[in-house]
PDB file of C-alpha atoms in Angstrom:
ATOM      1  CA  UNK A 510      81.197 104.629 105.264  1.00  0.00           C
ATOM      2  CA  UNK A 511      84.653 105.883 105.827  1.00  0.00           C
ATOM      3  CA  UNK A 512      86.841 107.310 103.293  1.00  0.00           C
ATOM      4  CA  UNK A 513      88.466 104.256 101.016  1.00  0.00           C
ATOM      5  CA  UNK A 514      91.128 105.624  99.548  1.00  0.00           C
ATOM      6  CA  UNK A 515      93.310 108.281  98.390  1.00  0.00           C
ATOM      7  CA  UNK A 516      93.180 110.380  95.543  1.00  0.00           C
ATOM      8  CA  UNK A 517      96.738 110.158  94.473  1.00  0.00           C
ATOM      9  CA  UNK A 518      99.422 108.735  94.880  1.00  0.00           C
ATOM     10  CA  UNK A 519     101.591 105.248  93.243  1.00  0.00           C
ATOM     11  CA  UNK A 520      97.704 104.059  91.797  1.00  0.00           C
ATOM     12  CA  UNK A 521      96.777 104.066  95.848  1.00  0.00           C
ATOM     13  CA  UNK A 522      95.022 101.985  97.692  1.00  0.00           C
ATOM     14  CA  UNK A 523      91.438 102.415  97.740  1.00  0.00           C
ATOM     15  CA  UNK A 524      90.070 102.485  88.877  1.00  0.00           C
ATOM     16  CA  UNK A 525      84.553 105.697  75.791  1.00  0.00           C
ATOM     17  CA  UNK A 526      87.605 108.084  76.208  1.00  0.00           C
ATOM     18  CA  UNK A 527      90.484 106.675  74.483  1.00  0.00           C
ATOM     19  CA  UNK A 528      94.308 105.855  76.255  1.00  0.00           C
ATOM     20  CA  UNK A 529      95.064 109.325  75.984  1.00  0.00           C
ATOM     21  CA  UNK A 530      92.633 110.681  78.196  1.00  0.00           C
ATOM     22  CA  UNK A 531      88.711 110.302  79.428  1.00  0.00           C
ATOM     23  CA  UNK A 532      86.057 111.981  77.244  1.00  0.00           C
ATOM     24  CA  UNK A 533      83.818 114.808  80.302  1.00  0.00           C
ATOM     25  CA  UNK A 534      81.522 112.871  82.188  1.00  0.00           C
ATOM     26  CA  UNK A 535      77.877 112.827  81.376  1.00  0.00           C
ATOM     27  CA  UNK A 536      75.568 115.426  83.671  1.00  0.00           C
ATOM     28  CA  UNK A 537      74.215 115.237  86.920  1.00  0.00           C
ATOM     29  CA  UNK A 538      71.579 112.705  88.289  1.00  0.00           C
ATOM     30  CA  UNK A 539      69.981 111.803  91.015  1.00  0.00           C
ATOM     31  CA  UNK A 540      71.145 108.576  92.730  1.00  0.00           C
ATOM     32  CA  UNK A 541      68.723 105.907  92.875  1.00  0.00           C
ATOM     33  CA  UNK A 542      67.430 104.797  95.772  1.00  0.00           C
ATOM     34  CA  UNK A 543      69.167 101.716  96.750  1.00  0.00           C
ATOM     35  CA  UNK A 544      71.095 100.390 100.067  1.00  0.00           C
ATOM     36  CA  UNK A 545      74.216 101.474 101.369  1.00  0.00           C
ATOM     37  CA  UNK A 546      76.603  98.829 102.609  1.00  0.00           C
ATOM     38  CA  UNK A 547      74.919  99.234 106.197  1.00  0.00           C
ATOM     39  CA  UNK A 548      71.077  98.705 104.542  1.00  0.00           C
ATOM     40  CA  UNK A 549      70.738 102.918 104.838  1.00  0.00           C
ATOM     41  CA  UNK A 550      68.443 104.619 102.060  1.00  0.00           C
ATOM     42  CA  UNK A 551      70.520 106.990 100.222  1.00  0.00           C
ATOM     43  CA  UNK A 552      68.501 110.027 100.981  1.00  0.00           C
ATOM     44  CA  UNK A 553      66.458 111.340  97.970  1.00  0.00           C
ATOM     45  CA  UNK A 554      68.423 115.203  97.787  1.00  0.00           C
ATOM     46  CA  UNK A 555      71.920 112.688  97.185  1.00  0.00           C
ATOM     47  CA  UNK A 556      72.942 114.375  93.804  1.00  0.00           C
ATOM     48  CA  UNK A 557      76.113 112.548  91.605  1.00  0.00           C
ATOM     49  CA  UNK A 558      77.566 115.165  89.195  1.00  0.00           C
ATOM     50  CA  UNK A 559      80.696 115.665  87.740  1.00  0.00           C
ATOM     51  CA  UNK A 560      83.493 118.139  89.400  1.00  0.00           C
ATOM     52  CA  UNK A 561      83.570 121.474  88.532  1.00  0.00           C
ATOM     53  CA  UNK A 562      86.780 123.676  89.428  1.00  0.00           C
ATOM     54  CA  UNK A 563      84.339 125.760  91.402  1.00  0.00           C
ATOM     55  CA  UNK A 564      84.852 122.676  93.681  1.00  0.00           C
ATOM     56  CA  UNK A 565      88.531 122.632  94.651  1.00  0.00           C
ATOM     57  CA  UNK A 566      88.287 124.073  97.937  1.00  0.00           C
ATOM     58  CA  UNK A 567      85.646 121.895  99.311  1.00  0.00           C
ATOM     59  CA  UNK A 568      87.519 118.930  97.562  1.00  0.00           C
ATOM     60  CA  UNK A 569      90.649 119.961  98.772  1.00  0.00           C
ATOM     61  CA  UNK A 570      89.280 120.348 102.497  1.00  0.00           C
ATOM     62  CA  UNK A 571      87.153 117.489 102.567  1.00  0.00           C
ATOM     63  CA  UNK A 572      90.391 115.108 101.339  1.00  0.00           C
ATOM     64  CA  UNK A 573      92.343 116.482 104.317  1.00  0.00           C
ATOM     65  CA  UNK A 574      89.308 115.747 106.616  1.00  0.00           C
ATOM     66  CA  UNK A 575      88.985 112.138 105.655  1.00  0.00           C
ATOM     67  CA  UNK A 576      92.956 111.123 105.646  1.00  0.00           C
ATOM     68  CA  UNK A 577      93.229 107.735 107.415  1.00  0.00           C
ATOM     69  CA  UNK A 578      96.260 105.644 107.807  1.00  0.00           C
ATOM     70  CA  UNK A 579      93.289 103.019 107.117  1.00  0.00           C
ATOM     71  CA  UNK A 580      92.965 104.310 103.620  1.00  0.00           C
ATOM     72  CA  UNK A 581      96.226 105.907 102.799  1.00  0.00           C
ATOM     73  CA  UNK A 582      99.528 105.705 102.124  1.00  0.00           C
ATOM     74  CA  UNK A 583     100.814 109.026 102.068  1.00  0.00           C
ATOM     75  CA  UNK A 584     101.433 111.144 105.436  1.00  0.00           C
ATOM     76  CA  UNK A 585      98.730 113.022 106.500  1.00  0.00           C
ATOM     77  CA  UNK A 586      98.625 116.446 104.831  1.00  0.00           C
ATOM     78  CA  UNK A 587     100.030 118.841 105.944  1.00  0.00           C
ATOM     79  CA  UNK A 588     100.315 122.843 105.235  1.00  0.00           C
ATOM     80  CA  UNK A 589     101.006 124.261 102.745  1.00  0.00           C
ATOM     81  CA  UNK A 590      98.735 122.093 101.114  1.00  0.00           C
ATOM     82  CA  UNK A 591      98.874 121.419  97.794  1.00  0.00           C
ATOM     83  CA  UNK A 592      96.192 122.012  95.192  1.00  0.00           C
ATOM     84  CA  UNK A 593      93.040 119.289  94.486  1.00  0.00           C
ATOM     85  CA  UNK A 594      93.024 119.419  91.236  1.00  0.00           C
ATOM     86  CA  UNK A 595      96.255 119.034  89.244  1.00  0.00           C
ATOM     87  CA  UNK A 596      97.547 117.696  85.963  1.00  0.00           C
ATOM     88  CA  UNK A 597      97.647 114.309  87.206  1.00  0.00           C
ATOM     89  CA  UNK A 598      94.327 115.142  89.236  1.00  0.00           C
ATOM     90  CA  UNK A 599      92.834 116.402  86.836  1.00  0.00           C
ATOM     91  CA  UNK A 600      88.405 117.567  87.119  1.00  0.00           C
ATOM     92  CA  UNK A 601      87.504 115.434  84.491  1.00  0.00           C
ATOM     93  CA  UNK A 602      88.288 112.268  86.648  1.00  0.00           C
ATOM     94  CA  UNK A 603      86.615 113.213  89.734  1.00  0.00           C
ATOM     95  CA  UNK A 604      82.489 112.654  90.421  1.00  0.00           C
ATOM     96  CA  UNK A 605      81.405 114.624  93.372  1.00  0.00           C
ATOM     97  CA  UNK A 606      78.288 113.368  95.639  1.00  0.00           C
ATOM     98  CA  UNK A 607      76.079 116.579  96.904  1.00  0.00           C
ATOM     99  CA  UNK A 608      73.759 116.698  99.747  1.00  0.00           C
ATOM    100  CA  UNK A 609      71.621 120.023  99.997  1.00  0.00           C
ATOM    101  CA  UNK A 610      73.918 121.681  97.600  1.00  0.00           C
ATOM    102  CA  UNK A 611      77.288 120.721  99.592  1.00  0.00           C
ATOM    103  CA  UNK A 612      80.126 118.413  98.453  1.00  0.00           C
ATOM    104  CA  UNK A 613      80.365 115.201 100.898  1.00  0.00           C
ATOM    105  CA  UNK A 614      82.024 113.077  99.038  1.00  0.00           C
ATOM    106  CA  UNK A 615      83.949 112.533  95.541  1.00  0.00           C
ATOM    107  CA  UNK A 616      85.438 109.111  93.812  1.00  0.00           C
ATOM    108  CA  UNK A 617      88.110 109.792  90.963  1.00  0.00           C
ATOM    109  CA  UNK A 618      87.773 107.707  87.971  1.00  0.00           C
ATOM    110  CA  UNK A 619      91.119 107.069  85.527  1.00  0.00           C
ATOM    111  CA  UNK A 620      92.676 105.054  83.056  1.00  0.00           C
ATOM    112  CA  UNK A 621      94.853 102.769  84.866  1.00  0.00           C
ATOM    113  CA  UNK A 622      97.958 103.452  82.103  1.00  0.00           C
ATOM    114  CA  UNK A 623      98.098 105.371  78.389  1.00  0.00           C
ATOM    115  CA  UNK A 624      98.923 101.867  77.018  1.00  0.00           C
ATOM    116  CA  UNK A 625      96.289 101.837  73.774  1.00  0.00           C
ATOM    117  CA  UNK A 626      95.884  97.668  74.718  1.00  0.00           C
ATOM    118  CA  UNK A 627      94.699  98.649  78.316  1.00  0.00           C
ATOM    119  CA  UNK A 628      92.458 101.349  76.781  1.00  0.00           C
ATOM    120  CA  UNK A 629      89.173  98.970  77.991  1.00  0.00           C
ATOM    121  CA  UNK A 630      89.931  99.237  81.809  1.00  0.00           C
ATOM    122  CA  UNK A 631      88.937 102.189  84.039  1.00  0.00           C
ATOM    123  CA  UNK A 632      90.666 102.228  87.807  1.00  0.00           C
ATOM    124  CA  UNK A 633      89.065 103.982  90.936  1.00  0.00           C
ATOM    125  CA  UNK A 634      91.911 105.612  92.231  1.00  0.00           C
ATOM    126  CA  UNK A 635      90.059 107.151  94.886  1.00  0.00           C
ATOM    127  CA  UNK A 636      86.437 107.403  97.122  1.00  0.00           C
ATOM    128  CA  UNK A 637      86.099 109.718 100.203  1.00  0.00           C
ATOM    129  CA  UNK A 638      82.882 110.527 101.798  1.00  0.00           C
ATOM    130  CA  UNK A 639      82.818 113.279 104.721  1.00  0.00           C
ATOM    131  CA  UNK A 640      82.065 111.595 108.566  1.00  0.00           C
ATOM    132  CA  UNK A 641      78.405 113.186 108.856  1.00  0.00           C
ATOM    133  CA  UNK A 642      77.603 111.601 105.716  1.00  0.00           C
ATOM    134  CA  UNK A 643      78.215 108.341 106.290  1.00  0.00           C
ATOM    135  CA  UNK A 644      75.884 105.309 106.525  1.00  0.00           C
ATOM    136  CA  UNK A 645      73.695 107.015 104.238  1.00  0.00           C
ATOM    137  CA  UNK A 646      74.313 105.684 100.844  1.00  0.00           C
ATOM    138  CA  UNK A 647      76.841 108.173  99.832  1.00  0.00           C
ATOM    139  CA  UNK A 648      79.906 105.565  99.154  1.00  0.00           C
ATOM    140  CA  UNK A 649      77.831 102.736  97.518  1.00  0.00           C
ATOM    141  CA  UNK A 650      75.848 105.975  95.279  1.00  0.00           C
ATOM    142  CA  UNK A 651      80.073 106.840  93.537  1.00  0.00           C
ATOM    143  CA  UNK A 652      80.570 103.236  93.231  1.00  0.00           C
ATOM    144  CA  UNK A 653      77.639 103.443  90.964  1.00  0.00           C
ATOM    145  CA  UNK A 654      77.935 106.279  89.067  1.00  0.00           C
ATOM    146  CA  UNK A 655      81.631 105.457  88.805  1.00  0.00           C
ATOM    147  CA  UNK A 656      80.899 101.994  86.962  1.00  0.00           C
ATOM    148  CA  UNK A 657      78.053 103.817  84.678  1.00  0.00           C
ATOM    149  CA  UNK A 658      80.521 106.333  84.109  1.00  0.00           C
ATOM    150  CA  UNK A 659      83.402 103.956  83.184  1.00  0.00           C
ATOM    151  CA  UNK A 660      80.875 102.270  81.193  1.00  0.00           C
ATOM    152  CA  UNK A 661      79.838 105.395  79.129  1.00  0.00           C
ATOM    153  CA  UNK A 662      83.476 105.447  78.371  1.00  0.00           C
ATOM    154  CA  UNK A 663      83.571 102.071  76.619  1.00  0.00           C
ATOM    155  CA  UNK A 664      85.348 100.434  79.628  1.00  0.00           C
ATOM    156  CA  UNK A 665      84.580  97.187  80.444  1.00  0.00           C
ATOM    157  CA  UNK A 666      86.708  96.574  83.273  1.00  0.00           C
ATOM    158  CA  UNK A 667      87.057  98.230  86.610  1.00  0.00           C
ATOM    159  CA  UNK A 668      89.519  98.063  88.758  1.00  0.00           C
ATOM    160  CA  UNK A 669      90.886  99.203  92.202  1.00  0.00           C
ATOM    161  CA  UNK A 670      92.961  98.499  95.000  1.00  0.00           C
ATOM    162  CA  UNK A 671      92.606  98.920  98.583  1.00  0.00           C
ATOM    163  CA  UNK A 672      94.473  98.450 101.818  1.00  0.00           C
ATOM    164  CA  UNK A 673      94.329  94.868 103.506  1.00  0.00           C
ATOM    165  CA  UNK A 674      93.449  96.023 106.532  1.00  0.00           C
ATOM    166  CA  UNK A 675      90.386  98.509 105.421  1.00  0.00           C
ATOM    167  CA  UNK A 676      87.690  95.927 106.291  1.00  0.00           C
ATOM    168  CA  UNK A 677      84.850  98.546 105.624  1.00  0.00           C
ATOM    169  CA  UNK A 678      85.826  99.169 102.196  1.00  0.00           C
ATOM    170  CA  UNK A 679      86.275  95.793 100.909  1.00  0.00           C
ATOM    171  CA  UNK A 680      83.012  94.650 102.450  1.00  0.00           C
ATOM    172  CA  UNK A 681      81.831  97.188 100.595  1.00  0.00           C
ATOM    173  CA  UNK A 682      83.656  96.674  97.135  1.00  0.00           C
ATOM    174  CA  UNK A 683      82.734  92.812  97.531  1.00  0.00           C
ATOM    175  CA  UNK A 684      78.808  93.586  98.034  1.00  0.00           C
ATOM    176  CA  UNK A 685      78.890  95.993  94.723  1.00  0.00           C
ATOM    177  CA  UNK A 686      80.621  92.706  92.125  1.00  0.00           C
ATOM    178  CA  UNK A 687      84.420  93.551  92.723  1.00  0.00           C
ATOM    179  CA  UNK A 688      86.625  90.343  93.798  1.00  0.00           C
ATOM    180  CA  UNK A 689      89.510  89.907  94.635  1.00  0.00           C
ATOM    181  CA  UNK A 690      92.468  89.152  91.740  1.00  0.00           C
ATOM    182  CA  UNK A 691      95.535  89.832  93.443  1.00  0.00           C
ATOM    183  CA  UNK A 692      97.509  90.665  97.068  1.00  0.00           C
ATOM    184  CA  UNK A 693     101.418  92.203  97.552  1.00  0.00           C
ATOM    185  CA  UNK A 694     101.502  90.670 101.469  1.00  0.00           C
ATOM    186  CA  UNK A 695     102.911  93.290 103.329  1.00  0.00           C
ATOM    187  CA  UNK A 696     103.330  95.684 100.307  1.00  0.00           C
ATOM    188  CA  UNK A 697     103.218  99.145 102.719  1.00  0.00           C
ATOM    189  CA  UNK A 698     104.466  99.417 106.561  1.00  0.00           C
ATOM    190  CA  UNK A 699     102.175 101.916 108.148  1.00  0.00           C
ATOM    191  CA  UNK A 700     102.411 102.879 111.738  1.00  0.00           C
ATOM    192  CA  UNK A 701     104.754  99.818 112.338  1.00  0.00           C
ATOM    193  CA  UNK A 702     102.873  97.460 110.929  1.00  0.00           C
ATOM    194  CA  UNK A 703     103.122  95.687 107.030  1.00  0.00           C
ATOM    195  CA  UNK A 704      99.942  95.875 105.348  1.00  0.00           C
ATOM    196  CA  UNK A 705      98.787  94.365 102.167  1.00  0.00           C
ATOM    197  CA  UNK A 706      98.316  95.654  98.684  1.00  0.00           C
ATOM    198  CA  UNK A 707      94.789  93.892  97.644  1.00  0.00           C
ATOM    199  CA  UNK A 708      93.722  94.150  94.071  1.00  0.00           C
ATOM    200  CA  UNK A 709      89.826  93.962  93.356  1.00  0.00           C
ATOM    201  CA  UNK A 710      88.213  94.063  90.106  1.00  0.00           C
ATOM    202  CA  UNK A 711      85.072  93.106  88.283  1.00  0.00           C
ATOM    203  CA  UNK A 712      83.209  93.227  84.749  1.00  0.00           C
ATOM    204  CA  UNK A 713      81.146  96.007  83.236  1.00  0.00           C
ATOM    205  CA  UNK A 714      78.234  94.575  81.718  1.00  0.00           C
ATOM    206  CA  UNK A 715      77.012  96.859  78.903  1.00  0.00           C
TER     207      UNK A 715
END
Protein backbone atom coordinates (compact mmCIF):
# COMPACT_ATOMS: atom_id res chain seq x y z
CA UNK A 1 0.00 0.00 0.00
CA UNK A 2 1.62 3.20 -1.00
CA UNK A 3 2.24 6.04 1.18
CA UNK A 4 -1.28 8.15 1.72
CA UNK A 5 -0.31 11.15 2.79
CA UNK A 6 1.93 13.64 4.17
CA UNK A 7 2.91 14.37 7.50
CA UNK A 8 2.59 18.08 7.42
CA UNK A 9 1.59 20.50 5.83
CA UNK A 10 -2.08 22.94 5.49
CA UNK A 11 -3.97 19.58 7.42
CA UNK A 12 -2.64 17.56 4.04
CA UNK A 13 -4.08 15.31 2.13
CA UNK A 14 -3.92 11.86 3.20
CA UNK A 15 -7.01 13.02 11.54
CA UNK A 16 -8.91 11.45 25.89
CA UNK A 17 -6.31 14.33 25.53
CA UNK A 18 -8.01 17.54 25.81
CA UNK A 19 -7.89 20.69 22.90
CA UNK A 20 -4.68 21.59 24.16
CA UNK A 21 -2.83 18.68 23.31
CA UNK A 22 -3.04 14.56 23.13
CA UNK A 23 -2.42 12.67 26.39
CA UNK A 24 1.12 9.75 25.25
CA UNK A 25 -0.21 6.96 23.50
CA UNK A 26 -0.80 3.69 25.19
CA UNK A 27 2.26 0.90 24.67
CA UNK A 28 3.10 -1.30 22.06
CA UNK A 29 1.01 -4.29 20.65
CA UNK A 30 0.99 -6.60 18.32
CA UNK A 31 -1.36 -6.05 15.34
CA UNK A 32 -3.98 -8.49 14.92
CA UNK A 33 -4.12 -10.57 12.29
CA UNK A 34 -6.54 -9.26 9.86
CA UNK A 35 -6.49 -8.37 5.90
CA UNK A 36 -4.80 -5.71 4.27
CA UNK A 37 -6.68 -3.83 1.59
CA UNK A 38 -5.18 -6.44 -1.03
CA UNK A 39 -6.53 -9.68 1.30
CA UNK A 40 -2.51 -9.97 2.61
CA UNK A 41 -2.04 -11.35 6.31
CA UNK A 42 -0.30 -8.78 8.23
CA UNK A 43 2.65 -10.85 9.16
CA UNK A 44 2.70 -11.94 12.88
CA UNK A 45 6.39 -9.89 13.87
CA UNK A 46 4.08 -6.43 12.58
CA UNK A 47 4.57 -4.47 15.93
CA UNK A 48 2.34 -0.86 16.40
CA UNK A 49 4.06 1.28 19.09
CA UNK A 50 4.26 4.70 19.72
CA UNK A 51 7.35 6.99 18.35
CA UNK A 52 10.17 7.40 20.27
CA UNK A 53 12.78 10.30 19.38
CA UNK A 54 15.23 7.46 19.00
CA UNK A 55 13.17 7.23 15.73
CA UNK A 56 13.73 10.49 13.86
CA UNK A 57 16.19 9.39 11.48
CA UNK A 58 14.43 6.41 10.20
CA UNK A 59 11.19 8.61 10.22
CA UNK A 60 12.80 11.31 8.65
CA UNK A 61 14.35 8.97 5.82
CA UNK A 62 11.54 6.83 5.32
CA UNK A 63 9.13 10.21 4.72
CA UNK A 64 11.58 11.29 2.00
CA UNK A 65 11.46 7.72 0.50
CA UNK A 66 7.73 7.58 0.18
CA UNK A 67 7.07 11.36 -1.24
CA UNK A 68 4.52 11.04 -4.09
CA UNK A 69 2.92 13.78 -5.99
CA UNK A 70 0.01 11.05 -5.49
CA UNK A 71 -0.01 11.75 -1.82
CA UNK A 72 1.44 15.15 -1.40
CA UNK A 73 1.26 18.50 -1.76
CA UNK A 74 4.44 19.85 -0.89
CA UNK A 75 7.63 19.56 -3.33
CA UNK A 76 9.56 16.72 -2.90
CA UNK A 77 12.18 17.18 -0.17
CA UNK A 78 14.91 18.29 -0.71
CA UNK A 79 18.43 18.87 1.26
CA UNK A 80 18.95 20.26 3.80
CA UNK A 81 16.19 18.48 5.12
CA UNK A 82 14.43 19.52 7.82
CA UNK A 83 13.89 17.68 11.08
CA UNK A 84 10.87 14.78 11.61
CA UNK A 85 9.87 15.67 14.58
CA UNK A 86 9.06 19.31 15.35
CA UNK A 87 6.77 21.43 17.48
CA UNK A 88 4.04 21.09 15.15
CA UNK A 89 5.27 17.36 14.52
CA UNK A 90 5.52 16.63 17.51
CA UNK A 91 6.38 12.33 18.86
CA UNK A 92 3.42 12.14 20.71
CA UNK A 93 1.25 12.20 17.46
CA UNK A 94 3.08 9.76 15.47
CA UNK A 95 2.49 5.59 15.78
CA UNK A 96 5.27 3.79 14.12
CA UNK A 97 4.65 0.13 12.48
CA UNK A 98 7.93 -2.26 13.07
CA UNK A 99 8.85 -5.27 11.19
CA UNK A 100 11.90 -7.30 12.71
CA UNK A 101 12.79 -4.38 14.82
CA UNK A 102 12.82 -1.73 11.79
CA UNK A 103 10.48 1.25 11.23
CA UNK A 104 8.33 0.71 7.85
CA UNK A 105 5.82 2.76 8.33
CA UNK A 106 4.25 5.57 10.75
CA UNK A 107 0.56 7.38 10.70
CA UNK A 108 0.41 10.76 12.77
CA UNK A 109 -2.60 11.21 14.81
CA UNK A 110 -3.79 15.09 15.87
CA UNK A 111 -6.42 17.21 16.96
CA UNK A 112 -7.77 18.74 13.95
CA UNK A 113 -7.86 22.50 15.83
CA UNK A 114 -7.33 23.73 19.79
CA UNK A 115 -11.03 24.80 19.57
CA UNK A 116 -12.36 23.18 23.18
CA UNK A 117 -15.97 22.41 20.98
CA UNK A 118 -13.90 20.30 18.42
CA UNK A 119 -12.06 18.65 21.35
CA UNK A 120 -14.11 15.09 20.31
CA UNK A 121 -12.49 14.76 16.78
CA UNK A 122 -9.03 13.27 16.08
CA UNK A 123 -7.57 13.88 12.25
CA UNK A 124 -4.97 11.52 10.50
CA UNK A 125 -2.79 13.94 9.14
CA UNK A 126 -0.57 11.47 7.80
CA UNK A 127 0.17 7.37 6.86
CA UNK A 128 3.38 6.26 5.00
CA UNK A 129 4.45 2.75 4.72
CA UNK A 130 8.03 1.95 3.09
CA UNK A 131 7.72 0.11 -0.75
CA UNK A 132 9.04 -3.44 0.54
CA UNK A 133 6.42 -3.38 3.01
CA UNK A 134 3.61 -3.05 1.19
CA UNK A 135 0.68 -5.43 0.54
CA UNK A 136 1.33 -6.85 3.78
CA UNK A 137 -1.04 -5.35 6.19
CA UNK A 138 1.13 -2.57 7.29
CA UNK A 139 -1.32 0.49 6.16
CA UNK A 140 -4.69 -1.13 7.19
CA UNK A 141 -2.57 -2.32 10.87
CA UNK A 142 -2.05 2.25 11.59
CA UNK A 143 -5.49 2.71 10.47
CA UNK A 144 -6.30 0.53 13.37
CA UNK A 145 -4.27 1.42 15.98
CA UNK A 146 -4.86 5.02 14.93
CA UNK A 147 -8.79 4.73 15.57
CA UNK A 148 -8.08 2.69 19.02
CA UNK A 149 -5.74 5.29 19.75
CA UNK A 150 -8.08 8.24 18.97
CA UNK A 151 -10.52 6.32 20.84
CA UNK A 152 -8.39 5.99 24.07
CA UNK A 153 -8.33 9.69 23.78
CA UNK A 154 -12.09 10.18 24.14
CA UNK A 155 -12.46 11.00 20.39
CA UNK A 156 -15.27 9.95 18.73
CA UNK A 157 -14.71 11.19 15.40
CA UNK A 158 -11.99 10.64 12.90
CA UNK A 159 -11.23 12.40 10.25
CA UNK A 160 -8.87 12.79 7.19
CA UNK A 161 -8.42 13.98 3.87
CA UNK A 162 -6.81 12.65 0.91
CA UNK A 163 -6.00 13.53 -2.66
CA UNK A 164 -8.79 12.83 -5.40
CA UNK A 165 -6.73 11.17 -7.47
CA UNK A 166 -5.00 8.61 -4.77
CA UNK A 167 -7.32 5.71 -5.73
CA UNK A 168 -5.30 3.24 -3.44
CA UNK A 169 -5.83 5.15 -0.42
CA UNK A 170 -9.40 5.84 -0.57
CA UNK A 171 -10.18 2.25 -1.47
CA UNK A 172 -8.53 1.70 1.40
CA UNK A 173 -10.07 4.40 3.83
CA UNK A 174 -13.61 3.30 2.37
CA UNK A 175 -13.00 -0.59 3.25
CA UNK A 176 -11.88 0.48 7.04
CA UNK A 177 -15.73 2.77 7.75
CA UNK A 178 -14.45 6.28 6.49
CA UNK A 179 -16.93 8.01 3.80
CA UNK A 180 -16.84 10.53 2.12
CA UNK A 181 -18.32 14.15 3.65
CA UNK A 182 -16.88 16.64 1.53
CA UNK A 183 -14.71 17.55 -1.96
CA UNK A 184 -12.81 21.21 -2.91
CA UNK A 185 -12.89 20.16 -6.98
CA UNK A 186 -9.70 21.07 -8.11
CA UNK A 187 -8.47 22.38 -4.67
CA UNK A 188 -4.41 21.70 -5.59
CA UNK A 189 -2.74 21.83 -9.27
CA UNK A 190 -0.02 19.26 -9.20
CA UNK A 191 2.14 18.52 -12.15
CA UNK A 192 -0.35 20.52 -14.39
CA UNK A 193 -3.18 19.04 -13.45
CA UNK A 194 -6.17 20.31 -10.64
CA UNK A 195 -6.80 17.73 -8.21
CA UNK A 196 -9.39 17.46 -5.57
CA UNK A 197 -9.42 18.02 -1.87
CA UNK A 198 -11.69 14.87 -0.61
CA UNK A 199 -12.75 14.85 2.98
CA UNK A 200 -13.46 11.30 4.60
CA UNK A 201 -14.60 10.66 7.99
CA UNK A 202 -16.35 8.13 10.13
CA UNK A 203 -17.59 7.32 13.85
CA UNK A 204 -15.66 5.84 16.74
CA UNK A 205 -17.74 3.43 18.38
CA UNK A 206 -16.66 3.10 22.04
Amino acid sequence: MARMSQPSGPSQPSGSSSASGPSQPSGPSPASGSSSASGSSQPSELLIRPAVLDDETALAELDRRTWSPLHSVQPEPQPPYDPFFTQRNRVEHILVAELAGRPVGFIRLVPPTPLVCNAHVRQIQGLAVDEHARGKGVARALLGAACQEARRQGATRLTLRVLGHNTPARRLYASEGFTVEGVLPGEFLLEGKYVDDVLMGRALDH
